[in-house]
């Protein structure tokens, strides 16, 4: 059903919608990041122009007009810097160079020029917590003696116990195994350990050393001078570690556990980290065009996360608690209320996100018919497979609900095509370091990183001119190419276009939220924002909607006429709607 067709009048329903007190004050700001929609491009999986099966910057430049036409404000570009690619580019060996697999600095400049022409900003993914073990500073540190200034760029310590055979503390890597690796000293003897919160190929910088801060300020300026619209800041909570590096019994390995990742952990959320972002904010403000900082600050609770977006720090922080809230009426209402309050308290917008390159896509998560065997991890061929039809219905509904919320929204490439994970990925293709570091106990994140389907021009579905694709695409994606969805008015692609256009024209991003009192026993979760009622049916029965004009429904099956009297339109289970209520 097209957007115009969906604008049908809805008969009066006898239950008057009642609204609770507003949970978010009105915003009069015109600052673009308060209401932005930012689209994440994962370069290696976007579009390959060289035929090697890995996406590249010219591919992004060539196809960027499709993304701009969706109606997004900015692109967050996952790392494209020089890197041995041990963690898909989050192991940077030169922060001022483009990795040859992605192109050249000139290709980046061409991308900025095209983005400027199309009116979208490009946010660069900055990785300041750690670099690659092939970064010149780390190579120098390894070649330099213990106690040298070169070692001071990183966190080197002596081991504990007999012959220093135990690591300096008990911290665990996010990817599994100890967070310390022992080196061989230049003279050939077993030596010190260095800290790596992630893979051993990703040594953590020592942010207590001012030289590290100076280096990153220079890197920031390098990309701002080249036209970057700002930065997504990787692991923005971890730069400073508690002095003395005390043992910590919580888990620092990214697993779903009560101890993770609370702000009391000695490797997260140390107060001095905020000084770093205050300096970065002032650097961004030296530049024209409202350059922004967005924190990947995965700290709990959300009130602590809001510290990253105080007025003189970053502009936005990813709302991970929202992403990790399932198909649950009470939990969704609670986290949205709490987010708006927490971020509102520091005069920052909340952000909303359902998918990214680190978690199973929401079309897969919401289609799960059994609890995940490894929470937070991808599904594999041996696991119970998700219900694809249910997953897509719920994913579209969840997206429509999310895009109705005030604040900033993040989209992950391919969700506008309704893509789920490749849950049948054969293990031999897995590249995520967490797979190898846990001996396959964790499958890792490859399933959500599969190259995009563009058209039927090649056997990689137009991702590459050749058949090559660094991860195999699921067979069902042949029906989900962008080309196949282009002219289908019911396609997920056109649904996203309509939702983004309406969100913008109705100014939902700058609005405020009034919860609709639930009279449906926990089925209908609804709120009003700027005159638009947003409703999501999380239950198993159709729910009557109040009278109004349907602006957009999550699919052509979302609504049903009511019984013989035709007294109301029903919102079906696993569906959402935007409605302009009839004035009484
Ligand atoms: C968060 C990134 O999103 C993830 O992909 C990466 O592995 C870690 N940080 C380490 O940089």
XYZ file of C-alpha atoms and ligand atoms in Angstrom:
595
model
C 0.000 0.000 0.000
C 1.466 3.382 -0.888
C 1.688 6.245 1.528
C -1.176 8.071 -0.170
C -3.333 4.992 -0.202
C -2.694 4.561 3.496
C -4.101 7.991 4.299
C -7.578 6.649 4.806
C -10.031 8.008 7.334
C -10.678 5.733 10.280
C -14.105 5.493 11.827
C -14.618 6.844 15.319
C -13.735 4.422 18.087
C -15.596 4.725 21.327
C -12.569 4.422 23.617
C -11.134 7.876 24.095
C -7.336 7.788 24.187
C -6.021 9.297 27.385
C -2.528 10.642 27.784
C -0.194 10.560 30.706
C 1.997 13.470 31.742
C 4.718 14.419 29.225
C 8.057 12.802 29.963
C 10.123 15.099 27.794
C 9.990 18.871 27.544
C 9.557 20.542 24.174
C 12.688 21.322 22.226
C 12.954 24.500 20.256
C 16.490 23.815 19.116
C 17.368 23.664 15.450
C 20.625 21.801 16.083
C 20.531 19.030 13.489
C 21.838 16.296 15.785
C 18.894 16.631 18.148
C 16.567 15.051 15.586
C 18.940 13.381 13.157
C 18.659 10.087 11.350
C 22.134 8.659 10.900
C 22.768 5.665 8.651
C 25.650 3.342 9.406
C 27.707 2.177 6.460
C 29.927 -0.810 7.091
C 32.343 -0.245 4.204
C 33.527 -3.791 3.608
C 29.932 -4.921 3.049
C 28.394 -1.967 1.225
C 29.521 -2.061 -2.424
C 32.643 -3.481 -4.052
C 33.969 -1.765 -7.191
C 37.197 -3.748 -7.572
C 35.812 -7.260 -7.810
C 37.753 -8.548 -4.777
C 34.628 -9.204 -2.709
C 35.284 -6.412 -0.199
C 33.392 -3.137 -0.323
C 35.308 0.102 -0.839
C 35.032 3.889 -0.691
C 34.376 4.360 -4.442
C 31.481 1.919 -4.003
C 30.035 4.130 -1.288
C 30.470 7.253 -3.408
C 28.792 5.579 -6.371
C 25.734 4.460 -4.406
C 25.452 7.235 -1.836
C 22.578 8.865 -3.714
C 20.391 5.864 -2.819
C 21.049 6.435 0.866
C 20.630 10.196 0.676
C 17.298 9.608 -1.080
C 16.131 7.614 1.932
C 16.130 10.923 3.766
C 18.998 10.519 6.216
C 21.030 13.399 7.626
C 24.379 11.719 7.984
C 26.392 8.590 7.447
C 28.429 6.937 10.167
C 31.238 5.249 8.309
C 32.751 2.291 10.151
C 36.577 2.199 9.999
C 38.280 2.464 6.625
C 41.764 3.341 7.954
C 44.976 1.419 7.307
C 44.585 -1.801 9.251
C 45.624 -5.450 9.223
C 41.858 -6.122 9.541
C 42.164 -8.396 12.564
C 38.953 -6.844 13.893
C 37.446 -5.655 10.602
C 39.308 -2.326 10.762
C 38.854 -1.593 14.479
C 42.581 -2.372 14.677
C 44.055 0.756 13.131
C 47.701 0.862 12.050
C 47.605 4.412 10.630
C 44.851 6.831 11.623
C 45.639 9.207 8.761
C 45.604 6.700 5.911
C 42.919 4.811 4.031
C 43.481 1.071 3.877
C 44.261 0.027 0.290
C 41.394 -2.477 0.380
C 39.030 0.487 0.732
C 40.847 2.934 -1.585
C 42.877 6.080 -1.056
C 42.661 9.451 0.681
C 41.589 10.881 -2.671
C 38.704 8.421 -2.664
C 37.735 9.727 0.763
C 37.861 13.301 -0.562
C 35.649 12.273 -3.490
C 33.202 10.708 -1.051
C 33.053 13.930 0.971
C 32.471 15.927 -2.219
C 29.578 13.665 -3.209
C 28.165 13.752 0.328
C 28.294 17.550 0.279
C 26.520 17.573 -3.074
C 23.802 15.321 -1.672
C 23.549 17.220 1.616
C 24.559 14.381 3.940
C 27.328 14.530 6.493
C 29.997 11.869 6.892
C 30.896 10.867 10.449
C 34.201 9.072 10.789
C 34.610 6.177 13.233
C 37.425 7.080 15.591
C 39.065 4.247 17.537
C 41.000 5.878 20.399
C 41.043 3.119 23.028
C 43.383 0.868 21.110
C 45.225 0.587 17.814
C 46.708 -2.281 15.836
C 49.802 -4.124 16.983
C 51.184 -3.035 13.595
C 50.814 0.676 14.439
C 54.241 2.368 14.321
C 54.005 3.425 17.970
C 53.399 -0.144 19.130
C 56.129 -1.545 16.906
C 58.478 1.039 18.433
C 57.282 0.164 21.950
C 58.059 -3.516 21.383
C 61.506 -2.695 20.088
C 62.241 -0.362 23.016
C 63.310 -1.406 26.491
C 61.087 -1.692 29.542
C 60.590 1.723 31.127
C 61.255 3.595 27.867
C 59.078 6.507 26.789
C 58.012 4.450 23.748
C 56.410 1.858 26.066
C 54.543 4.647 27.831
C 52.200 4.996 24.849
C 50.647 1.678 25.889
C 49.862 -0.163 29.113
C 52.824 -2.417 29.766
C 53.218 -4.098 33.171
C 55.302 -6.853 34.711
C 53.521 -10.118 35.338
C 52.709 -11.607 38.727
C 53.810 -14.816 40.443
C 56.819 -17.016 39.842
C 58.825 -15.786 36.832
C 55.994 -13.321 36.166
C 54.021 -16.117 34.595
C 50.662 -14.677 35.604
C 49.161 -11.642 33.910
C 49.275 -8.334 35.859
C 45.579 -8.607 36.814
C 42.527 -10.761 36.176
C 40.903 -8.706 33.418
C 39.382 -10.587 30.503
C 39.313 -9.562 26.849
C 35.915 -8.667 25.356
C 36.641 -11.289 22.740
C 37.482 -14.031 25.247
C 40.646 -15.056 27.079
C 42.931 -12.834 29.155
C 43.201 -9.128 28.405
C 46.997 -9.355 28.634
C 49.597 -10.752 26.251
C 53.194 -11.349 27.221
C 55.884 -10.099 24.884
C 59.376 -11.252 24.160
C 61.796 -8.459 25.017
C 64.214 -7.217 22.339
C 66.963 -9.298 24.005
C 64.910 -12.495 23.532
C 63.843 -12.984 27.180
C 60.194 -13.406 28.233
C 59.050 -9.909 29.007
C 56.293 -7.610 30.118
C 52.597 -7.906 29.371
C 50.530 -5.368 27.462
C 46.837 -4.725 28.009
C 44.269 -5.300 25.277
C 40.617 -5.099 26.232
C 39.869 -6.608 22.824
C 42.040 -8.846 20.625
C 45.753 -9.277 21.308
C 46.231 -7.476 17.974
C 44.581 -4.375 19.559
C 46.860 -2.947 22.286
C 45.197 -0.353 24.527
C 46.694 3.130 24.515
C 47.864 4.672 27.763
C 45.637 7.721 28.046
C 47.456 8.831 31.193
C 50.267 9.834 28.828
C 49.509 13.331 27.436
C 51.295 12.416 24.198
C 48.431 10.037 23.399
C 45.868 12.804 23.817
C 47.938 15.147 21.634
C 48.142 12.542 18.919
C 44.379 12.024 18.849
C 43.636 15.730 18.798
C 45.819 15.923 15.717
C 43.961 12.957 14.173
C 40.656 14.673 14.896
C 41.793 17.802 13.105
C 43.121 15.757 10.199
C 39.635 14.395 9.402
C 37.776 17.583 10.317
C 40.042 19.474 7.913
C 39.120 16.953 5.216
C 35.430 17.613 5.753
C 34.310 14.980 8.245
C 31.017 15.952 9.870
C 32.194 14.521 13.177
C 33.007 11.233 14.826
C 31.471 8.104 16.228
C 33.836 7.304 19.081
C 34.598 3.626 19.627
C 34.533 2.272 23.200
C 34.297 5.839 24.468
C 33.938 4.673 28.061
C 37.192 2.733 28.275
C 40.052 5.115 27.482
C 41.151 5.746 31.075
C 41.714 2.856 33.457
C 41.592 3.063 37.270
C 45.011 3.715 38.697
C 46.738 0.593 39.916
C 44.684 -1.529 37.478
C 42.931 -3.405 40.308
C 41.485 -6.864 39.814
C 37.791 -6.868 38.961
C 35.517 -9.837 39.310
C 32.883 -8.589 36.895
C 33.262 -9.727 33.343
C 34.881 -7.424 30.851
C 34.422 -9.762 27.933
C 31.244 -8.339 26.510
C 29.185 -11.261 27.758
C 25.740 -10.747 29.135
C 26.484 -10.836 32.835
C 25.391 -8.801 35.846
C 28.853 -7.283 36.216
C 29.048 -6.005 32.662
C 29.492 -3.211 31.777
C 28.662 -1.199 34.844
C 30.373 2.079 35.411
C 32.118 0.828 38.542
C 34.395 -1.400 36.475
C 38.003 -0.190 36.691
C 38.336 -0.180 32.915
C 35.160 1.802 32.236
C 33.860 5.261 32.947
C 36.761 6.694 34.903
C 36.044 10.377 35.594
C 39.083 11.660 33.684
C 37.687 10.306 30.417
C 35.259 13.204 30.329
C 38.118 15.707 30.121
C 39.108 14.100 26.818
C 35.672 14.719 25.324
C 35.482 18.259 26.620
C 38.652 18.997 24.657
C 37.279 17.228 21.585
C 34.000 19.129 21.798
C 35.862 22.406 21.804
C 37.919 21.281 18.803
C 34.718 20.401 16.920
C 33.323 23.819 17.762
C 36.287 25.518 16.103
C 34.917 24.186 12.809
C 31.897 25.393 10.909
C 28.931 23.156 10.214
C 28.102 21.736 13.656
C 30.532 18.835 13.694
C 29.383 16.202 16.183
C 30.616 13.490 18.504
C 28.660 10.334 19.191
C 29.754 8.044 22.012
C 29.794 4.308 21.958
C 29.694 4.419 25.777
C 28.250 1.094 26.754
C 27.880 1.814 30.454
C 24.972 1.009 32.669
C 22.752 2.363 33.964
C 21.544 4.811 31.341
C 21.819 7.679 33.812
C 25.584 7.074 33.803
C 25.640 6.983 30.015
C 24.091 10.434 29.992
C 27.341 11.758 31.495
C 28.887 11.404 28.018
C 26.439 13.923 26.571
C 26.566 16.701 29.125
C 26.452 20.083 27.406
C 30.219 20.458 26.988
C 30.904 16.840 25.994
C 29.507 14.739 23.177
C 26.303 15.376 21.254
C 24.865 11.879 21.227
C 25.383 8.481 22.806
C 24.098 5.179 21.441
C 21.170 3.882 23.435
C 22.219 0.257 23.933
C 19.630 -0.480 26.635
C 16.908 0.376 24.076
C 18.547 -1.849 21.446
C 18.708 -4.740 23.898
C 15.082 -4.436 25.010
C 13.055 -7.172 23.436
C 9.451 -7.441 22.316
C 8.201 -6.451 25.739
C 5.546 -3.835 26.468
C 6.591 -2.936 30.011
C 10.326 -3.040 29.327
C 10.044 -0.838 26.235
C 7.898 1.711 28.001
C 10.278 1.753 30.957
C 13.481 2.187 28.949
C 12.027 4.888 26.716
C 10.723 6.828 29.715
C 13.994 6.421 31.536
C 16.074 7.378 28.475
C 14.138 10.565 27.821
C 14.451 11.520 31.456
C 18.154 10.700 31.745
C 19.205 12.460 28.561
C 16.694 15.260 29.080
C 18.295 15.942 32.468
C 21.506 16.964 30.686
C 19.650 18.672 27.826
C 20.752 16.046 25.318
C 18.592 14.147 22.840
C 18.112 10.471 23.425
C 19.092 8.270 20.520
C 17.403 5.078 19.351
C 18.895 2.162 17.501
C 17.793 -1.366 16.671
C 20.688 -2.808 14.678
C 24.389 -2.344 14.102
C 27.437 -4.373 13.034
C 27.927 -5.889 16.506
C 24.542 -7.486 17.201
C 22.154 -9.803 15.341
C 19.939 -7.657 13.107
C 16.539 -6.834 14.568
C 14.733 -8.736 11.792
C 16.543 -11.823 13.106
C 16.286 -11.109 16.829
C 12.572 -10.394 16.655
C 11.921 -13.527 14.627
C 13.482 -15.799 17.237
C 11.153 -18.618 18.213
C 13.379 -19.846 21.051
C 15.607 -18.045 23.541
C 19.045 -17.394 22.074
C 21.400 -20.242 22.994
C 24.162 -17.639 23.464
C 22.568 -14.306 24.411
C 23.972 -11.402 22.451
C 25.717 -13.697 19.992
C 24.768 -14.584 16.429
C 22.823 -17.672 15.425
C 24.437 -20.480 13.451
C 23.258 -23.379 11.294
C 23.047 -25.673 14.355
C 20.649 -23.295 16.166
C 16.886 -23.105 15.886
C 16.316 -20.804 12.921
C 14.282 -17.606 13.263
C 10.862 -17.181 11.706
C 11.747 -14.826 8.846
C 8.182 -13.669 8.179
C 7.494 -12.888 11.827
C 10.913 -11.259 12.180
C 10.314 -8.912 9.262
C 6.814 -7.971 10.412
C 8.088 -7.154 13.880
C 11.200 -5.433 12.574
C 9.121 -3.054 10.438
C 6.793 -2.424 13.367
C 9.683 -1.806 15.750
C 11.277 0.560 13.247
C 8.096 2.555 12.777
C 7.707 2.778 16.521
C 11.340 3.861 16.950
C 11.170 6.491 14.220
C 8.173 8.032 15.986
C 10.252 8.767 19.067
C 11.735 12.195 19.712
C 15.520 12.379 19.450
C 18.083 10.920 17.072
C 17.759 7.585 15.294
C 20.431 5.286 13.915
C 19.901 2.857 11.046
C 22.246 0.071 10.001
C 22.838 -0.584 6.313
C 20.459 -3.164 4.890
C 17.735 -2.818 7.487
C 15.870 -0.693 4.949
C 15.825 -3.819 2.765
C 14.440 -5.943 5.605
C 17.613 -7.983 5.855
C 18.223 -10.396 8.679
C 21.464 -12.150 9.533
C 22.925 -14.985 7.563
C 22.128 -17.501 10.301
C 23.303 -20.403 8.111
C 26.830 -19.049 7.648
C 29.236 -21.987 7.467
C 31.856 -21.744 10.202
C 34.792 -21.716 7.799
C 33.779 -18.211 6.719
C 33.809 -16.695 10.202
C 36.301 -13.888 10.683
C 35.229 -12.247 13.940
C 38.135 -12.647 16.404
C 35.709 -13.670 19.141
C 35.037 -16.906 17.234
C 38.691 -17.975 17.251
C 39.454 -16.609 20.728
C 36.654 -18.688 22.255
C 37.385 -21.796 20.152
C 34.035 -21.409 18.476
C 32.064 -21.161 21.700
C 30.921 -17.759 20.475
C 29.985 -17.533 16.817
C 30.650 -13.800 16.727
C 29.233 -11.016 14.623
C 29.816 -12.106 11.025
C 26.164 -13.026 10.497
C 25.050 -9.376 10.609
C 27.913 -8.140 8.408
C 27.060 -9.895 5.158
C 27.488 -7.805 1.955
C 24.394 -6.005 0.713
C 22.241 -7.224 -2.191
C 21.865 -4.499 -4.823
C 20.467 -6.168 -7.948
C 20.638 -9.308 -10.037
C 23.585 -8.212 -12.170
C 26.049 -10.685 -10.638
C 25.990 -13.756 -8.460
C 26.988 -11.570 -5.498
C 23.631 -9.812 -6.048
C 25.309 -6.713 -7.440
C 27.483 -6.224 -4.349
C 30.472 -6.825 -6.565
C 30.796 -6.924 -10.342
C 32.294 -10.345 -9.774
C 30.830 -13.278 -7.879
C 33.080 -12.466 -4.925
C 31.654 -11.607 -1.544
C 33.783 -11.818 1.601
C 30.858 -13.503 3.368
C 28.241 -15.541 1.505
C 24.781 -14.026 1.147
C 21.671 -16.026 2.108
C 19.743 -17.418 -0.872
C 16.551 -15.565 0.126
C 18.269 -12.200 -0.422
C 17.779 -12.596 -4.178
C 14.217 -11.355 -3.581
C 15.374 -8.525 -1.330
C 17.729 -6.607 -3.605
C 17.364 -2.840 -3.680
C 16.439 -3.083 -7.348
C 13.693 -5.622 -6.626
C 12.220 -3.370 -3.954
C 12.531 -0.103 -5.851
C 9.123 0.000 -7.454
C 7.140 -2.242 -5.116
C 5.023 0.124 -3.019
C 4.813 -2.448 -0.210
C 8.534 -3.102 -0.060
C 10.509 -2.509 3.098
C 12.588 0.010 1.155
C 9.566 2.137 0.294
C 8.251 1.729 3.817
C 11.513 3.224 5.172
C 11.380 6.049 2.636
C 7.822 6.897 3.664
C 8.595 6.698 7.366
C 11.641 8.933 7.107
C 9.812 11.489 4.979
C 6.909 11.655 7.420
C 9.159 11.758 10.442
C 10.877 14.751 8.925
C 7.773 16.602 7.710
C 6.016 16.032 11.048
C 9.148 17.046 12.988
C 8.860 13.984 15.201
C 12.551 14.085 16.045
C 12.115 17.435 17.761
C 8.842 16.641 19.459
C 7.962 15.303 22.852
C 6.313 12.151 24.032
C 3.060 11.637 25.915
C 2.296 8.023 26.695
C -1.112 6.784 25.737
C -2.694 5.068 28.701
C -2.924 1.362 27.948
C -6.446 -0.009 28.059
C -5.512 -3.214 26.225
C -3.888 -5.240 28.958
C -0.331 -4.783 27.839
C -0.893 -5.255 24.114
C -0.881 -1.756 22.655
C 2.078 0.484 23.437
C 1.249 3.957 22.245
C 2.281 7.547 22.575
C 1.567 10.866 21.027
C 4.311 13.031 19.574
C 3.609 16.334 17.850
C 0.036 15.441 16.997
C 0.930 11.985 15.710
C -0.162 8.918 17.603
C 2.377 6.108 17.379
C 1.096 2.668 18.311
C 2.689 -0.768 18.419
C 0.786 -3.992 19.001
C 2.984 -6.324 21.040
C 0.141 -8.684 21.840
C -1.500 -11.590 20.075
C -4.926 -10.087 19.366
C -5.920 -7.206 17.074
C -6.459 -3.973 18.982
C -8.949 -1.231 18.136
C -7.410 2.122 17.294
C -8.892 5.502 18.070
C -10.345 7.524 15.208
C -7.923 9.264 12.959
C -6.120 9.426 9.664
C -3.631 6.641 9.122
C -0.395 8.280 8.081
C 1.621 5.111 7.759
C 1.305 1.483 8.776
C 4.163 -0.958 9.162
C 2.878 -3.173 6.351
C -0.125 -3.746 4.126
C -1.258 -6.382 6.666
C -0.942 -4.114 9.695
C -4.569 -2.962 9.777
C -7.904 -4.729 9.547
C -11.389 -3.363 9.410
C -13.340 -4.073 12.573
C -16.418 -6.269 12.898
C -19.708 -5.904 11.080
C -20.533 -2.580 12.731
C -17.246 -1.239 11.414
C -16.789 0.786 14.565
C -13.012 0.952 14.452
C -9.924 -0.026 12.584
C -7.863 -2.742 14.196
C -4.108 -2.809 14.572
C -3.008 -6.389 14.096
C -0.399 -8.151 16.252
C 3.248 -7.496 15.300
C 2.307 -4.253 13.597
C 2.609 -0.526 14.189
C 0.911 2.575 12.893
C 1.218 6.362 12.817
C -2.141 8.031 13.103
C -3.254 11.643 13.102
C -6.148 11.595 15.496
C -9.477 12.994 14.468
C -10.206 16.293 16.181
C -13.291 16.037 18.360
C 33.128 -1.575 19.197
C 32.973 -1.829 17.744
O 31.656 -1.498 17.362
C 33.307 -3.278 17.522
O 32.982 -3.697 16.233
C 34.764 -3.481 17.813
O 35.085 -4.853 17.716
C 35.100 -3.006 19.224
N 34.515 -1.757 19.551
C 36.601 -2.871 19.385
O 37.049 -1.771 18.650
